[in-house]
PDB file of C-alpha atoms in Angstrom:
ATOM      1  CA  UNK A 120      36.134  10.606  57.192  1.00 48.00           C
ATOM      2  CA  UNK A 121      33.592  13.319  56.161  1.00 47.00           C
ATOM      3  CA  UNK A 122      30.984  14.526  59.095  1.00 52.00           C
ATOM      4  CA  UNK A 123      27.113  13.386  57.202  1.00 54.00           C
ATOM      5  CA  UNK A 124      26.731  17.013  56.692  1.00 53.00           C
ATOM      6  CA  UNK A 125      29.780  17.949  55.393  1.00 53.00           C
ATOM      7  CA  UNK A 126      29.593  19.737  51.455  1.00 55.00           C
ATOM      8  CA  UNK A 127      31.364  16.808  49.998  1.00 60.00           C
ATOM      9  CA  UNK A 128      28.888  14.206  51.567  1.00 54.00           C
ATOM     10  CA  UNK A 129      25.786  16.334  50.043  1.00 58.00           C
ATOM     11  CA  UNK A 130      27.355  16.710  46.754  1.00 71.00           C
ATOM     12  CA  UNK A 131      28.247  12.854  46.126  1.00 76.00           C
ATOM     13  CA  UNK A 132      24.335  12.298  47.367  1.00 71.00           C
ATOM     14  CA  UNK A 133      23.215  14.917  44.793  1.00 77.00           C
ATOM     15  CA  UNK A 134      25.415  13.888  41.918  1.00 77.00           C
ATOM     16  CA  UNK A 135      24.288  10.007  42.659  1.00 80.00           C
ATOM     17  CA  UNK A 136      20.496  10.954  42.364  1.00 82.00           C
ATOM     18  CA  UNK A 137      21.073  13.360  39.588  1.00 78.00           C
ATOM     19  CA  UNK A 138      23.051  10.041  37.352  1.00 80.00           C
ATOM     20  CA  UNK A 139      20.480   7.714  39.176  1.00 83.00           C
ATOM     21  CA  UNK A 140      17.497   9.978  37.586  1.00 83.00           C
ATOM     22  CA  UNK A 141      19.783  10.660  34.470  1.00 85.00           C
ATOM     23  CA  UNK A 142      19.608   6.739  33.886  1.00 82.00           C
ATOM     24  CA  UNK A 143      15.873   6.437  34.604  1.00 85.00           C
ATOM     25  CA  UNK A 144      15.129   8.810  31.980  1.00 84.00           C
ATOM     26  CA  UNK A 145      17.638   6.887  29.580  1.00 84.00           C
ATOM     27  CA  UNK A 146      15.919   3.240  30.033  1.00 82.00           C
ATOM     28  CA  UNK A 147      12.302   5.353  29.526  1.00 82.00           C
ATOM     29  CA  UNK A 148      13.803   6.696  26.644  1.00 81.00           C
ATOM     30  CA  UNK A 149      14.731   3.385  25.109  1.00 80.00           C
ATOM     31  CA  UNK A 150      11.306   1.186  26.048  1.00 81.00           C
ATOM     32  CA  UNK A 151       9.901   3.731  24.556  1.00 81.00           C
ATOM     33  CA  UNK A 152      12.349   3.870  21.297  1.00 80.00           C
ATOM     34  CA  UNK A 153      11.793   0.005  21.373  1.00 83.00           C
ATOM     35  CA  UNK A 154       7.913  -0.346  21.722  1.00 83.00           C
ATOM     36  CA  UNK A 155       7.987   3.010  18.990  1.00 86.00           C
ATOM     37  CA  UNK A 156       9.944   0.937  16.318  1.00 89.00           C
ATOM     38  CA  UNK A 157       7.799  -1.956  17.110  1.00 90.00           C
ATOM     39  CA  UNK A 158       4.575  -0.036  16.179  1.00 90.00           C
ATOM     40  CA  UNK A 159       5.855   1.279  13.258  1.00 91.00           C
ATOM     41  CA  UNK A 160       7.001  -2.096  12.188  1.00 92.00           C
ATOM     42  CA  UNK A 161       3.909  -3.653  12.906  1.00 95.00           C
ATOM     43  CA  UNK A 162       1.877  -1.090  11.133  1.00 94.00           C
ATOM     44  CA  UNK A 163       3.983  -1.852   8.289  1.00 94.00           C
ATOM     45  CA  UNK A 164       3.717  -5.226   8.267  1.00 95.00           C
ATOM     46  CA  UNK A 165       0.199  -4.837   8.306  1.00 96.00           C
ATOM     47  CA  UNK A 166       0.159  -2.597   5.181  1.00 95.00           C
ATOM     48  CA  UNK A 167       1.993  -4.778   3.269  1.00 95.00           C
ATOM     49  CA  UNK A 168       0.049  -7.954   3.649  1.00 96.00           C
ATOM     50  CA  UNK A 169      -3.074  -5.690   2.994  1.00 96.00           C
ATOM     51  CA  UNK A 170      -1.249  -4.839  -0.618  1.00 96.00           C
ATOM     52  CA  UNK A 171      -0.444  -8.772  -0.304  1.00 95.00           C
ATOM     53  CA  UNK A 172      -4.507  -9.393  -0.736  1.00 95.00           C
ATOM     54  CA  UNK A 173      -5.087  -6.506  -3.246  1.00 96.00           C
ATOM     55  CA  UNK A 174      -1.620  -8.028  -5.625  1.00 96.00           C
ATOM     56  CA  UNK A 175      -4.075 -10.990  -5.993  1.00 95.00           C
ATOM     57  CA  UNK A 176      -7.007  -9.473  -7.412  1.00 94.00           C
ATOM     58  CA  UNK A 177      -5.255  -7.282  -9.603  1.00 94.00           C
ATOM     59  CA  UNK A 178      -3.672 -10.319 -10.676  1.00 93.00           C
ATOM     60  CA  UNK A 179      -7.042 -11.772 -11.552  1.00 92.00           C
ATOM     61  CA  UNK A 180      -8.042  -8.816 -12.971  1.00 91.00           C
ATOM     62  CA  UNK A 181      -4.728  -8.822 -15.356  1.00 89.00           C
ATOM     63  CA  UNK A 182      -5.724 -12.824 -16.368  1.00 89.00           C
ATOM     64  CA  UNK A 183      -9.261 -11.662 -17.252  1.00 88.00           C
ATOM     65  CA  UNK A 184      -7.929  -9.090 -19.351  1.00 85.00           C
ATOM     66  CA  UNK A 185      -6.066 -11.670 -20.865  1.00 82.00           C
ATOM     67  CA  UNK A 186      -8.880 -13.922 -21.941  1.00 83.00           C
ATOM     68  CA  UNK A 187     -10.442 -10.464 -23.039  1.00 81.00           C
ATOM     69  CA  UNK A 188      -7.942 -10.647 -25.505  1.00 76.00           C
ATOM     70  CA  UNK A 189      -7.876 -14.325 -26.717  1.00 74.00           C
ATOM     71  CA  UNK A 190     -11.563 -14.179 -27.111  1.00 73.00           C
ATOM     72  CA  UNK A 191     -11.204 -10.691 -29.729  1.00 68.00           C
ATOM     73  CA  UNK A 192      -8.332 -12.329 -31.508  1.00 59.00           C
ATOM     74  CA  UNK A 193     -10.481 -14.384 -33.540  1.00 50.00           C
ATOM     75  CA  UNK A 194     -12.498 -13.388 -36.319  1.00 43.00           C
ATOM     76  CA  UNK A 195     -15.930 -13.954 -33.793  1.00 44.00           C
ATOM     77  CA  UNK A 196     -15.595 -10.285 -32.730  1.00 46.00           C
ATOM     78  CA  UNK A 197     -14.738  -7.494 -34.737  1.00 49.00           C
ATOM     79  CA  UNK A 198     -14.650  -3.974 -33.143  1.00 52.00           C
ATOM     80  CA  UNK A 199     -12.364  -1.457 -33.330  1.00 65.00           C
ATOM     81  CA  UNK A 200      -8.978  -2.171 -33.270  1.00 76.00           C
ATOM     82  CA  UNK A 201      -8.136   1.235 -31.935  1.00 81.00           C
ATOM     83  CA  UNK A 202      -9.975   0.785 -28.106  1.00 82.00           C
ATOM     84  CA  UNK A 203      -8.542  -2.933 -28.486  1.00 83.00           C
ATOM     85  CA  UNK A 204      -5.251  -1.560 -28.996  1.00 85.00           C
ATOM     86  CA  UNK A 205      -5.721   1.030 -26.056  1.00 87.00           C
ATOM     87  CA  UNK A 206      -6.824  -1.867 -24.069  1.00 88.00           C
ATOM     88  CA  UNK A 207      -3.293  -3.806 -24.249  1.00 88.00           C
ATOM     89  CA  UNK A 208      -1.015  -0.802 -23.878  1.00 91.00           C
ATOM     90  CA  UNK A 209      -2.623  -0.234 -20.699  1.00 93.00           C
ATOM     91  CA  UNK A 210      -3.035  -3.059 -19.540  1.00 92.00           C
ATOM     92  CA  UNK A 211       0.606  -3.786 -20.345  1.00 92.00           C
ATOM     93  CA  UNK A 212       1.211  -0.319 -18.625  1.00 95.00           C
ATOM     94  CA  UNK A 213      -0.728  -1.401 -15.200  1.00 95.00           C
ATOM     95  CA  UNK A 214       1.364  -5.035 -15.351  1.00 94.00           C
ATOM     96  CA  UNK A 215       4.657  -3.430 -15.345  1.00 95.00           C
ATOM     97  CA  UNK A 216       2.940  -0.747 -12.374  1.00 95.00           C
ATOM     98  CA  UNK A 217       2.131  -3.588 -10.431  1.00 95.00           C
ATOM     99  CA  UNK A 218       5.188  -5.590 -10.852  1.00 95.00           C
ATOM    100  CA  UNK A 219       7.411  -2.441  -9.565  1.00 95.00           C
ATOM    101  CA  UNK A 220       4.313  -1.846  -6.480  1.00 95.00           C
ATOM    102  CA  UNK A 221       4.842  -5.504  -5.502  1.00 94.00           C
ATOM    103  CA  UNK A 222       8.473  -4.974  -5.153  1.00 94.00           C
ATOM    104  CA  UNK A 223       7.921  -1.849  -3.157  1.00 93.00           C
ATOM    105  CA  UNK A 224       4.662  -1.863  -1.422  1.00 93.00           C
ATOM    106  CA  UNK A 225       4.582   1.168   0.383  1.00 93.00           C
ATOM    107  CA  UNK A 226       6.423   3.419  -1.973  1.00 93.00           C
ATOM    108  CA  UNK A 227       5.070   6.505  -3.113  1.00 91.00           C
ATOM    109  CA  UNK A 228       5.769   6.842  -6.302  1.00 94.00           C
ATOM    110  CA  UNK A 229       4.641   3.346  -7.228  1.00 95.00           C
ATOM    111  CA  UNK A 230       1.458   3.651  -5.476  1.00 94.00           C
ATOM    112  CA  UNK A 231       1.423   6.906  -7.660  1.00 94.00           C
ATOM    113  CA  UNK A 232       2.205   5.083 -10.843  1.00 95.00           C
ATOM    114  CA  UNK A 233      -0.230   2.166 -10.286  1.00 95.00           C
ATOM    115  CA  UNK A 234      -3.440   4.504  -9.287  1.00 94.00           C
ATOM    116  CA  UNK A 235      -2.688   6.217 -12.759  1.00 95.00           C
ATOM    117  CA  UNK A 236      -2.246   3.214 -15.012  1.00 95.00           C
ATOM    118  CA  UNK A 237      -5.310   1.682 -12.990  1.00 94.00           C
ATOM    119  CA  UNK A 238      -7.181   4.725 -14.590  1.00 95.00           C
ATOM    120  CA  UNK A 239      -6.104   4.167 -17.553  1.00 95.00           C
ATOM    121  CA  UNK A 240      -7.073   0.405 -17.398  1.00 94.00           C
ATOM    122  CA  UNK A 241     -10.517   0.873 -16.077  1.00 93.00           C
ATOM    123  CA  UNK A 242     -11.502   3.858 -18.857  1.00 93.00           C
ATOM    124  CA  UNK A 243     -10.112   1.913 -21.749  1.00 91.00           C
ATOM    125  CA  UNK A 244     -11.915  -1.176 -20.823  1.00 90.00           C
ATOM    126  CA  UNK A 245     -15.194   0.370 -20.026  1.00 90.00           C
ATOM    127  CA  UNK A 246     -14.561   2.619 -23.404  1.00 87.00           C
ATOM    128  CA  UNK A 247     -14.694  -0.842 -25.026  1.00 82.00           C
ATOM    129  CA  UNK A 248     -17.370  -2.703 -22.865  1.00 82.00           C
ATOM    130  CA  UNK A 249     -19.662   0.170 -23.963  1.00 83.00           C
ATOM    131  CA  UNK A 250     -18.745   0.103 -27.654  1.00 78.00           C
ATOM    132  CA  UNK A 251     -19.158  -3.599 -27.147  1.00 73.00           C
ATOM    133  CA  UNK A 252     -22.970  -3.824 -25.833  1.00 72.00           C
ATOM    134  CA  UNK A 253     -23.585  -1.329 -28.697  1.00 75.00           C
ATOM    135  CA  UNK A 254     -22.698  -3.425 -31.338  1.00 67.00           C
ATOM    136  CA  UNK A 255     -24.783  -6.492 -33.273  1.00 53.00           C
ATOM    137  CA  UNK A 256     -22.208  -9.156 -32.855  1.00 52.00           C
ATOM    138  CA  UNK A 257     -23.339 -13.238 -33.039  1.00 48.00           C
ATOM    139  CA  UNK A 258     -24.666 -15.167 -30.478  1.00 48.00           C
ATOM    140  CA  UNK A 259     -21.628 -16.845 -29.365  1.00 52.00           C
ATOM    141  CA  UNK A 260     -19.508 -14.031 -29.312  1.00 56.00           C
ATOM    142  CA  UNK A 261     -21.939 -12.043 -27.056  1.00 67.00           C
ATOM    143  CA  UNK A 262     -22.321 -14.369 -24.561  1.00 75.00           C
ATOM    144  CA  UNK A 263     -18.702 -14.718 -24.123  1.00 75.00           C
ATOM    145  CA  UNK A 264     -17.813 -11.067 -23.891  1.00 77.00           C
ATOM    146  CA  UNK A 265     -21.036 -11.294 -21.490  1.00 81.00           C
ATOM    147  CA  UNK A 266     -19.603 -12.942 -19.333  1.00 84.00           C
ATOM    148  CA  UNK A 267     -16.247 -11.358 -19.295  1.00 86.00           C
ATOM    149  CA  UNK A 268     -18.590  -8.309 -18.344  1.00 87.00           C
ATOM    150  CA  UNK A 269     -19.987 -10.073 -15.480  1.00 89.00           C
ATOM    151  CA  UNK A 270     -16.859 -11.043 -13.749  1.00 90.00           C
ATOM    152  CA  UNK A 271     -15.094  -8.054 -14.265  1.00 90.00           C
ATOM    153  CA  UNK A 272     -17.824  -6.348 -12.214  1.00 91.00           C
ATOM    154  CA  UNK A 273     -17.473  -8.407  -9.635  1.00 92.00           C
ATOM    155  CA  UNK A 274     -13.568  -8.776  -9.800  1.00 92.00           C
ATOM    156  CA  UNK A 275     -14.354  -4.810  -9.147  1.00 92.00           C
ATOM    157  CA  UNK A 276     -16.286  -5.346  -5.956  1.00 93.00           C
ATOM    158  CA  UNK A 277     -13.996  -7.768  -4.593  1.00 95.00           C
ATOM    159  CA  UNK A 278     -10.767  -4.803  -5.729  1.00 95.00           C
ATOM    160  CA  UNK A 279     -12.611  -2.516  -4.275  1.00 95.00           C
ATOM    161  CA  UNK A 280     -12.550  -4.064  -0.989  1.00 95.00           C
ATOM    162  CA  UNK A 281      -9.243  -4.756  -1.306  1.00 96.00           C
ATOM    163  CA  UNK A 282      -8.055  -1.872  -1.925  1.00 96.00           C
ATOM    164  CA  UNK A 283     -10.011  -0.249   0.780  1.00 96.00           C
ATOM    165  CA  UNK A 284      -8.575  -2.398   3.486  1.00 97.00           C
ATOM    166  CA  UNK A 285      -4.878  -1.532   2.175  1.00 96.00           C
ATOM    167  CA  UNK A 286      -5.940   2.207   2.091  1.00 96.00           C
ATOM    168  CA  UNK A 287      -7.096   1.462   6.161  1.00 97.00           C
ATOM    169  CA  UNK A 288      -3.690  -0.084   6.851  1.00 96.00           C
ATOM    170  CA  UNK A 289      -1.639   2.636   5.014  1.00 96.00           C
ATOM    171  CA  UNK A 290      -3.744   5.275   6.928  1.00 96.00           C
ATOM    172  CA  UNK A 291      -2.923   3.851   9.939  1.00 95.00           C
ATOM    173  CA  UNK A 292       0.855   3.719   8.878  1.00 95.00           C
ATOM    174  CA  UNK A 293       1.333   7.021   8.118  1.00 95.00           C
ATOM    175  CA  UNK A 294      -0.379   8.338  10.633  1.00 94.00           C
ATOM    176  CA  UNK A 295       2.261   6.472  12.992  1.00 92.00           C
ATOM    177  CA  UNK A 296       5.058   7.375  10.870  1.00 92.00           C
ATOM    178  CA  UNK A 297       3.461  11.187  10.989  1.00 90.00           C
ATOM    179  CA  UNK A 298       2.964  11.450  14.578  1.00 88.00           C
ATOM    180  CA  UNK A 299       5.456  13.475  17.084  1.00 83.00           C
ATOM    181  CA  UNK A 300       7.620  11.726  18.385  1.00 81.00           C
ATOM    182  CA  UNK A 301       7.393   8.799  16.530  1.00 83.00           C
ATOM    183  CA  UNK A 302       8.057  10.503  13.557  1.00 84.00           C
ATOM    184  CA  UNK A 303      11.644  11.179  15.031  1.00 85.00           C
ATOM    185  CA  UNK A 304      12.112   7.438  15.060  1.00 83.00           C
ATOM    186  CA  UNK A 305      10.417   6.997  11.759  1.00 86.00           C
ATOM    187  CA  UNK A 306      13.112   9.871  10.069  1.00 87.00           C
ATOM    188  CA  UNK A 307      15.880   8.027  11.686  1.00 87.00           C
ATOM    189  CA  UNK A 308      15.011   4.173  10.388  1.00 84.00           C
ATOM    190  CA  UNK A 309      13.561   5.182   6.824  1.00 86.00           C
ATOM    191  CA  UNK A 310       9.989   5.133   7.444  1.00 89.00           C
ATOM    192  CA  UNK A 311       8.257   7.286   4.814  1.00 90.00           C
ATOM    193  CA  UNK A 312       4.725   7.578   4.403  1.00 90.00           C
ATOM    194  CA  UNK A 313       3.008   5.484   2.149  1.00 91.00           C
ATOM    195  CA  UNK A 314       0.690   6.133  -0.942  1.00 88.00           C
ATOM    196  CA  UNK A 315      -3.166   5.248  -0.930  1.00 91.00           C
ATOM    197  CA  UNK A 316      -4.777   3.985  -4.183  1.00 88.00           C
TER     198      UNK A 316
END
């Protein structure tokens, strides 16, 4: 039996503090790790329903396009077939942007991909709506592309809007997934920052 103050005494009383601290530090560590991954999960989440919201009205905006299209295909409106033509390719363009964004939400290079053929879109259908209102067409045919005008204006609001709350979300994402320490966490589990349309 060891006196209290014996050497041996003080160094199993040191080297049980230093493990007891040691483990402290460890279960900090991983809360931490756990709430971290949480966040970043949540933030996620959160991004990807906002793109959930904004898929929708692009959809809507790809139908309208659509019944741009059966409405020119008749002999009711003739204009030129080369901003009609420009028309389809990119709006067959922006389909096949948004089918490969839907699939990956957050990814970079399909956010990249979908704010160009977006552009693309929008110039070659206002090209058109501004030929359009330029022309004498008949009656019938005017009021139709009319109103085609009118709801894609506000099928732009409502985009707009859309796409501003999934620019908030992905903001708030990558500034997680930026953020020391987090960002530790973030390179170890895959998290890469996320595009904004």
């Amino acid at each position: 039996i060891h006196p209290p103050n014996s050497p041996t005494v003080f160094s199993t009383g040191l080297l049980r503090m230093f493990l007891t601290s040691w483990f402290i530090v460890l279960a900090v560590l991983l809360f931490w790790a756990v709430g971290a991954y949480n966040r970043l999960m949540r933030l996620r989440s959160s991004a990807i329903q906002a793109f959930g919201a904004l898929d929708a009205e692009l959809v809507r905006r790809t139908a309208l396009l659509g019944e741009y299209d059966a409405v020119v295909s008749g002999p009711r409106l003739p204009a030129d077939a080369q901003r009609h033509e420009a028309l389809r390719a990119s709006g067959t363009q922006f389909a096949a942007s948004l089918a490969v964004m839907r699939s990956r939400p957050l990814d970079a290079n399909a956010g990249t991909a979908l704010s160009a053929a977006g552009k693309v879109l929008d110039a070659a259908w206002q090209s058109l709506v501004d030929a359009v209102q330029k022309q004498d067409s008949d009656v019938d045919a005017s009021a139709t592309m009319a109103s085609l005008i009118q709801r894609s204006e506000l099928q732009r609001a409502q985009i707009d809007s859309a796409t501003t709350q999934f620019n908030n979300a992905v903001d708030l994402y990558n500034k997680a997934v930026a953020q020391f320490p987090a960002n530790v966490l973030a390179w170890v589990f895959g998290f890469k920052p996320a595009h904004m349309l």
